[in-house]
Short mmCIF file of C-alpha atoms and ligand atoms in Angstrom, two decimals:
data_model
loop_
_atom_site.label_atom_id
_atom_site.label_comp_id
_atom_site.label_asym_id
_atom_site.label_seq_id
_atom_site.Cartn_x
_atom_site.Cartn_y
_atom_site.Cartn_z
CA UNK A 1 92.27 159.69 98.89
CA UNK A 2 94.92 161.32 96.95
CA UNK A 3 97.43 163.52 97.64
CA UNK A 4 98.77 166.07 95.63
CA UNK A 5 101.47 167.90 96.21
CA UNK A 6 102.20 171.78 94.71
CA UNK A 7 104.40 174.53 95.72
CA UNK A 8 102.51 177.27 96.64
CA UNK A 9 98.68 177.94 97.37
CA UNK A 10 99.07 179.92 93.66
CA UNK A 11 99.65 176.97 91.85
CA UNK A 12 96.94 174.92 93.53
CA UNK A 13 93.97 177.72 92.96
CA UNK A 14 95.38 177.45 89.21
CA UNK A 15 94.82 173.79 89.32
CA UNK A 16 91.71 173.52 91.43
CA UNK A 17 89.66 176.30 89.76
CA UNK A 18 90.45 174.16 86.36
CA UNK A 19 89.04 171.53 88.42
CA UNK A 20 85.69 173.70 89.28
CA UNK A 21 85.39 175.20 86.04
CA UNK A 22 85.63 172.38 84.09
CA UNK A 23 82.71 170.93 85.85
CA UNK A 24 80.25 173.87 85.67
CA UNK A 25 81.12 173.45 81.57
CA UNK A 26 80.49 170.25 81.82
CA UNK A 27 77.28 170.82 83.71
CA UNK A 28 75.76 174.05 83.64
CA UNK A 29 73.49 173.15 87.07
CA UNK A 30 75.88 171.48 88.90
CA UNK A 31 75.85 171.28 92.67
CA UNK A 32 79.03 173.55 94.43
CA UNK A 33 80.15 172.63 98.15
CA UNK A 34 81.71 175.84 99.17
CA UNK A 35 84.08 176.35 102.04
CA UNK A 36 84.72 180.02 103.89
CA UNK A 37 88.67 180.69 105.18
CA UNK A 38 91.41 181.99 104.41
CA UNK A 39 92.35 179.16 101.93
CA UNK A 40 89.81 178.44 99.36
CA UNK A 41 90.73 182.65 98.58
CA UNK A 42 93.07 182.20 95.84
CA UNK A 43 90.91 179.33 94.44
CA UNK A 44 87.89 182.00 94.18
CA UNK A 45 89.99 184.64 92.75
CA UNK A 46 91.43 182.31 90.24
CA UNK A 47 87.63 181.05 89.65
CA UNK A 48 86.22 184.75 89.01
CA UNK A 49 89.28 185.71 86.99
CA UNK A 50 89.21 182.89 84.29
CA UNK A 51 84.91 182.49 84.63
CA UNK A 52 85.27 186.42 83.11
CA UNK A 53 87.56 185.46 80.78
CA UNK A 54 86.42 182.49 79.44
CA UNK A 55 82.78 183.96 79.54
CA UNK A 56 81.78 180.94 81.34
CA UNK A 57 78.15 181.48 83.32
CA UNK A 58 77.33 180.02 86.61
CA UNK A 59 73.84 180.99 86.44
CA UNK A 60 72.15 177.60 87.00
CA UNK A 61 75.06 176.50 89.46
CA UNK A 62 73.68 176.24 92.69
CA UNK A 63 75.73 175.73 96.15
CA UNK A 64 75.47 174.91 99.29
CA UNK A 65 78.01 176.34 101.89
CA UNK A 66 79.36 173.96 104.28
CA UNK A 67 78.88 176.41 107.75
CA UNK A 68 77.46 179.45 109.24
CA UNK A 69 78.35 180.99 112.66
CA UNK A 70 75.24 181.00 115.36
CA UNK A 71 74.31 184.05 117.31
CA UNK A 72 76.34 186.57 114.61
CA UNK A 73 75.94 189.99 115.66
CA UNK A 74 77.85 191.50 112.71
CA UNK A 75 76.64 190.61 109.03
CA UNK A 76 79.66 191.90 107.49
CA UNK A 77 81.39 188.40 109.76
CA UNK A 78 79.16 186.43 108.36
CA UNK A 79 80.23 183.36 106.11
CA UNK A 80 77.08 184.69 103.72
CA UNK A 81 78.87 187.70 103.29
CA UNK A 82 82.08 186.26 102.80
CA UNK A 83 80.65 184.28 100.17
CA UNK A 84 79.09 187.19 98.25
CA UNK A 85 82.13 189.82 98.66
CA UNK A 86 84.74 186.82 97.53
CA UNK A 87 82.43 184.76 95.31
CA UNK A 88 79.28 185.79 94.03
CA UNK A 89 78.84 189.57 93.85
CA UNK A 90 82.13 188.55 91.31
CA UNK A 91 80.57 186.16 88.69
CA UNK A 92 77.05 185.53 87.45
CA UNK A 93 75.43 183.48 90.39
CA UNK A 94 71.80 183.35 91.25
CA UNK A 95 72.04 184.07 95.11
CA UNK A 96 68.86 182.32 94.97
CA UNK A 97 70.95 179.45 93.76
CA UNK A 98 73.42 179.89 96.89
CA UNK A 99 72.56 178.03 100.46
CA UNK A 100 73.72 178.17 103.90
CA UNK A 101 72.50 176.02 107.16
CA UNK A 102 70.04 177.16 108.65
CA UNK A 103 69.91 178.39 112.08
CA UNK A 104 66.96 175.99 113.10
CA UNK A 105 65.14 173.04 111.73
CA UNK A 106 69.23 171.58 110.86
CA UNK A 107 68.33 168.48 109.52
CA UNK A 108 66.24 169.64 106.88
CA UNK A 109 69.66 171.00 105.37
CA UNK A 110 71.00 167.44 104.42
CA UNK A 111 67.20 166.79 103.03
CA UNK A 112 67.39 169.89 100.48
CA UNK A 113 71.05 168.70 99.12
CA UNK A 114 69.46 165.06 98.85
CA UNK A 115 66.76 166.86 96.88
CA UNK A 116 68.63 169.45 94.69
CA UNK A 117 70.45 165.99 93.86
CA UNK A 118 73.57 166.05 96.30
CA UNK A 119 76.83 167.62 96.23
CA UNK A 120 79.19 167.33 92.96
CA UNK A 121 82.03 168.41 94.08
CA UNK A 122 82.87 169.86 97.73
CA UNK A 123 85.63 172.32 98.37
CA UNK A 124 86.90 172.00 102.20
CA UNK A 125 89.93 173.24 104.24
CA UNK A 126 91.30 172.02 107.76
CA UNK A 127 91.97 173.40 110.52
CA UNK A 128 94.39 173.24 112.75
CA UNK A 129 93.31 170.27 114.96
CA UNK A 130 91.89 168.39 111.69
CA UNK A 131 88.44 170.17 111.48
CA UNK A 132 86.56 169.99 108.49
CA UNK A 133 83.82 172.06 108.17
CA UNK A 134 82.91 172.92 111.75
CA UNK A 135 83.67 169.08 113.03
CA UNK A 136 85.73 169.36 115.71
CA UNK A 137 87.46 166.12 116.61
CA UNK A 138 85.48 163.49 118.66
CA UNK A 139 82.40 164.39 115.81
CA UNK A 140 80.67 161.19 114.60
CA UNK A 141 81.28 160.13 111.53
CA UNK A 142 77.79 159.81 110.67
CA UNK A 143 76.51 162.98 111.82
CA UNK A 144 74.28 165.38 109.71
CA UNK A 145 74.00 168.75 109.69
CA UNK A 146 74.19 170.18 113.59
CA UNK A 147 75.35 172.89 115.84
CA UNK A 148 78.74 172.61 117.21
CA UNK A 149 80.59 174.26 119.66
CA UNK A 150 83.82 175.76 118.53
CA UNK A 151 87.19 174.51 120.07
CA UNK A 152 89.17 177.17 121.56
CA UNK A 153 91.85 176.64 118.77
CA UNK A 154 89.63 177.23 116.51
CA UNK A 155 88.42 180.33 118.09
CA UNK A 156 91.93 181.63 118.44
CA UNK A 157 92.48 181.23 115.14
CA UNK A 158 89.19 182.87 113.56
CA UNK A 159 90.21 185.80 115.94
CA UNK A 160 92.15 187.48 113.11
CA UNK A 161 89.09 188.44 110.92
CA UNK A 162 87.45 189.89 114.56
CA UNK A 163 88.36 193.36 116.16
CA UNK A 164 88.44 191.25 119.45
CA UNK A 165 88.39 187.86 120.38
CA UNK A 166 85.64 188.18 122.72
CA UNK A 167 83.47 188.65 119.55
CA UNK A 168 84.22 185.82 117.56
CA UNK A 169 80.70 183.80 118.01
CA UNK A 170 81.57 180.34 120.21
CA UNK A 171 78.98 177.73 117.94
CA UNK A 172 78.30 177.42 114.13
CA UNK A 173 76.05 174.98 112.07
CA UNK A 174 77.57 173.28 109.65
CA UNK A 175 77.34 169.68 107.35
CA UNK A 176 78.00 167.03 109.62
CA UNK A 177 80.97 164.89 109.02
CA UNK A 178 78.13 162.23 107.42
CA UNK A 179 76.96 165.03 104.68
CA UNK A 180 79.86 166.10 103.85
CA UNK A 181 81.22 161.98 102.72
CA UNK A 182 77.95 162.13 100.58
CA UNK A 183 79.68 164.57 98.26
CA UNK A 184 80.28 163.09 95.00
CA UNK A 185 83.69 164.51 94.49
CA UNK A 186 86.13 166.66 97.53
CA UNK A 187 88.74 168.61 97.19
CA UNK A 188 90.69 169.55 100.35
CA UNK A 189 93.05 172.41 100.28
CA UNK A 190 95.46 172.44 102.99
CA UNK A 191 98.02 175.90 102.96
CA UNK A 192 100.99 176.59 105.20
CA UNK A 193 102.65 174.85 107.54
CA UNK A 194 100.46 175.51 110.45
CA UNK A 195 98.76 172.85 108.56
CA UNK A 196 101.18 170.54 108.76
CA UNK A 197 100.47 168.14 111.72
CA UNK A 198 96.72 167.70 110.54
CA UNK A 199 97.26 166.78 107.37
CA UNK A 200 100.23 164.23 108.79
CA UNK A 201 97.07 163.08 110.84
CA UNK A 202 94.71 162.98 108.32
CA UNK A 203 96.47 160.59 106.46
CA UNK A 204 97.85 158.27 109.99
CA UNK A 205 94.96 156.35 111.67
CA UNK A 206 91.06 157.02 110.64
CA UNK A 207 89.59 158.17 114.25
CA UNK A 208 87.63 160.83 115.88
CA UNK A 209 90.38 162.73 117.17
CA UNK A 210 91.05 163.75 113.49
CA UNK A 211 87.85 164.05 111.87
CA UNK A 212 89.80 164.85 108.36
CA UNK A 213 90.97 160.84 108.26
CA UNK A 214 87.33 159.89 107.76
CA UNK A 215 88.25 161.14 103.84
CA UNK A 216 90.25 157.99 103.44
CA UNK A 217 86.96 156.07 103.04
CA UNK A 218 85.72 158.55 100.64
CA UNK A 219 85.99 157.01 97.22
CA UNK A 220 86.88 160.21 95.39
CA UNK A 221 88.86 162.35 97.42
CA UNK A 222 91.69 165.16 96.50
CA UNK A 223 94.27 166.50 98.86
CA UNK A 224 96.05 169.57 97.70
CA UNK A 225 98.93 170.82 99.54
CA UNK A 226 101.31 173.24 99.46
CA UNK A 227 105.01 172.11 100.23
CA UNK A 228 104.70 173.03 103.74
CA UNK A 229 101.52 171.58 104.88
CA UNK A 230 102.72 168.38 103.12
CA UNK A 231 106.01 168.79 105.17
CA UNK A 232 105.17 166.03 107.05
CA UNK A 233 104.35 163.48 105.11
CA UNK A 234 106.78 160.76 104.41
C1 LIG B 1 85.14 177.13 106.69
C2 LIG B 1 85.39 175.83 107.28
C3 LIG B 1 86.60 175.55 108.11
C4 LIG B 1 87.89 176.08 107.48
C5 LIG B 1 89.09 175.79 108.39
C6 LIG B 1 90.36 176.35 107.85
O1 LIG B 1 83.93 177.14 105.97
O2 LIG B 1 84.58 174.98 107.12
O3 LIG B 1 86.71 174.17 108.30
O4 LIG B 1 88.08 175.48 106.24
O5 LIG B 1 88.84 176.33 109.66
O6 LIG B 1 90.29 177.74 107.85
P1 LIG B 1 91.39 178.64 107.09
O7 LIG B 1 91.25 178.34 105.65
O8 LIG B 1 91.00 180.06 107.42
O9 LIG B 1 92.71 178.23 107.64
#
């Protein structure tokens, strides 16, 4: 696991969309891991900006998004249509091409990445209490793709893309911790310093209670950080 420190989210999009571009020129079909937020933002912006002008197509990319909320009454909250109004109504993607777990039948999920030939490179972000994806702390290590039940943290914090709190949906599928550690490459993106104490844990003591420190065993892992989410770091 590496860490690399930047200081501000602008330079790390600059950096990180080199990172994603680069790959789809390198291979045309390659396999995206794509996180929702408010963090991988500037990464996607950066992404459709220089895809435009560097005419560079991402018509045989295919992805596979690492969550989706359960029981969603409002498309528009959904993390599909996050993805489409930040990512790919923007460049040339095949929404064919573009995946999201399933609200049933989980498992298969982690069988049609194995297929499609597994992840290349995963984008994730943390949360607060060291999420990644939707693994709240105390999630296996091995698990697979599953429902969890959100944290009330994390529902606090998701609040501020709801009208009210009461509607932010309470469980979400998403990659286990397990899929997620088959990804060939990961990039982690941590922002702000509300950040801070999970990435301090993320690097301290590989356990449960920050499911983030499982990247340590990860053989090809990048942390980007701002200077304030890095703040704690020694
Ligand atoms: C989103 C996801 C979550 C977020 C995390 C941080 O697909 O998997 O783990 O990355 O909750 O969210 P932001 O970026 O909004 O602070």
């Amino acid at each position: 696991m590496k860490l690399i420190v930047r200081k501000n989210d602008e330079q790390i999009a600059d950096e990180v969309s080199d990172l994603v571009l680069s790959l789809v020129k390198k291979n045309p079909s390659c396999i995206l891991g794509l996180a929702t937020g408010s963090t991988p933002i500037p990464t996607y912006k950066d992404i459709i900006r220089k895809a435009k002008e560097e005419k560079i197509s991402f018509k045989d990319v295919r992805s596979f998004n690492l969550d989706e909320y359960l029981n969603n009454k409002d498309f528009t909250q959904s993390y599909r249509y996050f993805m489409n109004s930040n990512l790919f109504d923007h460049i040339d993607m095949d929404k064919d091409n573009t995946h999201f777990p399933p609200e049933s039948d989980f498992a298969h999920y982690d069988d049609e990445i194995e297929k499609a030939g597994g992840v290349d490179l995963q984008i994730l972000g943390i949360g607060r209490d060291g999420h990644i994806g939707f693994n709240e702390p105390g999630t296996a290590f091995d698990s697979k793709t599953h429902v969890a039940a959100l944290k009330e943290t994390t529902i606090k914090d998701n609040s501020r893309f709801f009208k009210d709190i009461s509607l932010v949906p309470t469980s979400a599928v998403t990659m286990g911790l397990g899929t997620i550690m088959k990804s060939k490459k990961i990039i982690l993106i941590a922002t702000g310093k509300n950040k801070a104490e999970a990435i301090k844990a993320t690097f301290g003591k590989i356990s449960i209670d920050c499911p983030a420190s499982i990247l340590q065993n990860h053989p090809d892992t990048l942390i980007y950080c701002d200077e304030e989410a890095a703040s704690l770091l020694k």
